[in-house]
């Protein structure tokens, strides 16, 4: 009977102690790579509230061409256990927002994000560059990759066209 009482007591204590939960934190060490190859990362400034979220003024985008501003549906508000948190216009972030249906971007307390001036923000930025290259600045052409430039290719094509035209003209003048 004593053993039964001990087992019952142990079970009662085991069920009374809450199990660890992840709540609003991801269940892993948050890295961009662990979020997957399709993850978008943007650096910019939070703007004013608009329908569907807040404007986010993009300074640099990784793994996706962007216009600026974009809308991110921040779970904006006081932290009350629903993964919301206060956000303010003018805050700078390096953020990997959650991509939802139709490309809708959202963020809550568990979203990978940090001020780009902090160590975490610099780490996220370096990881995005390592995974996706230098990124793009909205409104500017994509960065030129190493190798032959487009100007050199056009110049070469024009040179070939001029050479062919001269060869044809010389042959016609000899035969004619």
PDB file of N, CA and C in Angstrom, residues 14 16 21 30 56 66 70 79 89 93-94 96 99 107 114-115 128 137 139 142 146 164-165 168 172:
ATOM      1  N   UNK A  14       4.462  14.922 -10.782  1.00  0.00           N
ATOM      2  CA  UNK A  14       4.879  15.001 -12.185  1.00  0.00           C
ATOM      3  C   UNK A  14       3.864  15.782 -13.016  1.00  0.00           C
ATOM      4  N   UNK A  16       1.699  17.980 -11.813  1.00  0.00           N
ATOM      5  CA  UNK A  16       1.509  19.316 -11.254  1.00  0.00           C
ATOM      6  C   UNK A  16       2.585  20.283 -11.724  1.00  0.00           C
ATOM      7  N   UNK A  21       7.480  25.102 -22.178  1.00  0.00           N
ATOM      8  CA  UNK A  21       6.812  25.462 -23.425  1.00  0.00           C
ATOM      9  C   UNK A  21       7.649  26.506 -24.138  1.00  0.00           C
ATOM     10  N   UNK A  30      17.502  30.468 -33.012  1.00  0.00           N
ATOM     11  CA  UNK A  30      17.017  31.142 -34.223  1.00  0.00           C
ATOM     12  C   UNK A  30      18.150  31.591 -35.149  1.00  0.00           C
ATOM     13  N   UNK A  56       6.768  49.330 -43.522  1.00  0.00           N
ATOM     14  CA  UNK A  56       8.154  49.036 -43.182  1.00  0.00           C
ATOM     15  C   UNK A  56       8.979  49.556 -44.343  1.00  0.00           C
ATOM     16  N   UNK A  66      12.325  43.742 -53.584  1.00  0.00           N
ATOM     17  CA  UNK A  66      11.311  44.458 -52.802  1.00  0.00           C
ATOM     18  C   UNK A  66      11.129  45.866 -53.333  1.00  0.00           C
ATOM     19  N   UNK A  70       6.950  48.331 -47.649  1.00  0.00           N
ATOM     20  CA  UNK A  70       6.139  47.117 -47.658  1.00  0.00           C
ATOM     21  C   UNK A  70       5.254  47.174 -46.417  1.00  0.00           C
ATOM     22  N   UNK A  79       2.480  43.148 -24.376  1.00  0.00           N
ATOM     23  CA  UNK A  79       2.699  41.708 -24.238  1.00  0.00           C
ATOM     24  C   UNK A  79       1.764  41.120 -23.180  1.00  0.00           C
ATOM     25  N   UNK A  89       7.017  53.443 -34.579  1.00  0.00           N
ATOM     26  CA  UNK A  89       7.515  54.053 -35.810  1.00  0.00           C
ATOM     27  C   UNK A  89       8.911  54.607 -35.545  1.00  0.00           C
ATOM     28  N   UNK A  93      15.158  47.749 -37.834  1.00  0.00           N
ATOM     29  CA  UNK A  93      15.201  46.305 -37.603  1.00  0.00           C
ATOM     30  C   UNK A  93      15.884  45.581 -38.753  1.00  0.00           C
ATOM     31  N   UNK A  94      16.569  44.523 -38.403  1.00  0.00           N
ATOM     32  CA  UNK A  94      16.878  43.446 -39.330  1.00  0.00           C
ATOM     33  C   UNK A  94      15.865  42.384 -38.956  1.00  0.00           C
ATOM     34  N   UNK A  96      13.322  38.871 -40.211  1.00  0.00           N
ATOM     35  CA  UNK A  96      12.966  37.772 -41.104  1.00  0.00           C
ATOM     36  C   UNK A  96      11.477  37.493 -40.893  1.00  0.00           C
ATOM     37  N   UNK A  99       6.251  34.620 -43.885  1.00  0.00           N
ATOM     38  CA  UNK A  99       5.538  34.787 -45.149  1.00  0.00           C
ATOM     39  C   UNK A  99       4.288  33.925 -45.111  1.00  0.00           C
ATOM     40  N   UNK A 107       4.780  39.451 -38.280  1.00  0.00           N
ATOM     41  CA  UNK A 107       5.814  39.303 -37.258  1.00  0.00           C
ATOM     42  C   UNK A 107       5.164  39.325 -35.888  1.00  0.00           C
ATOM     43  N   UNK A 114      16.077  41.965 -34.834  1.00  0.00           N
ATOM     44  CA  UNK A 114      16.938  42.695 -33.906  1.00  0.00           C
ATOM     45  C   UNK A 114      17.310  44.031 -34.533  1.00  0.00           C
ATOM     46  N   UNK A 115      17.639  44.980 -33.690  1.00  0.00           N
ATOM     47  CA  UNK A 115      18.158  46.263 -34.153  1.00  0.00           C
ATOM     48  C   UNK A 115      19.461  45.982 -34.889  1.00  0.00           C
ATOM     49  N   UNK A 128      22.532  36.619 -43.449  1.00  0.00           N
ATOM     50  CA  UNK A 128      21.756  36.862 -44.669  1.00  0.00           C
ATOM     51  C   UNK A 128      22.694  37.072 -45.861  1.00  0.00           C
ATOM     52  N   UNK A 137      18.914  46.884 -52.916  1.00  0.00           N
ATOM     53  CA  UNK A 137      18.353  48.115 -52.374  1.00  0.00           C
ATOM     54  C   UNK A 137      17.161  48.462 -53.247  1.00  0.00           C
ATOM     55  N   UNK A 139      14.582  50.047 -55.595  1.00  0.00           N
ATOM     56  CA  UNK A 139      14.702  51.186 -56.486  1.00  0.00           C
ATOM     57  C   UNK A 139      16.026  51.251 -57.212  1.00  0.00           C
ATOM     58  N   UNK A 142      19.957  45.492 -59.499  1.00  0.00           N
ATOM     59  CA  UNK A 142      20.609  44.434 -58.737  1.00  0.00           C
ATOM     60  C   UNK A 142      22.116  44.656 -58.751  1.00  0.00           C
ATOM     61  N   UNK A 146      30.397  39.459 -60.211  1.00  0.00           N
ATOM     62  CA  UNK A 146      31.726  39.380 -60.800  1.00  0.00           C
ATOM     63  C   UNK A 146      31.648  38.719 -62.163  1.00  0.00           C
ATOM     64  N   UNK A 164      31.812  42.480 -89.453  1.00  0.00           N
ATOM     65  CA  UNK A 164      31.072  41.724 -90.472  1.00  0.00           C
ATOM     66  C   UNK A 164      30.627  42.659 -91.584  1.00  0.00           C
ATOM     67  N   UNK A 165      30.159  43.845 -91.209  1.00  0.00           N
ATOM     68  CA  UNK A 165      29.714  44.823 -92.209  1.00  0.00           C
ATOM     69  C   UNK A 165      30.880  45.232 -93.108  1.00  0.00           C
ATOM     70  N   UNK A 168      31.748  42.352 -95.573  1.00  0.00           N
ATOM     71  CA  UNK A 168      30.751  42.273 -96.647  1.00  0.00           C
ATOM     72  C   UNK A 168      30.956  43.414 -97.636  1.00  0.00           C
ATOM     73  N   UNK A 172      31.947  42.991-101.680  1.00  0.00           N
ATOM     74  CA  UNK A 172      31.059  43.520-102.712  1.00  0.00           C
ATOM     75  C   UNK A 172      31.826  44.484-103.624  1.00  0.00           C
TER      76      UNK A 172
END
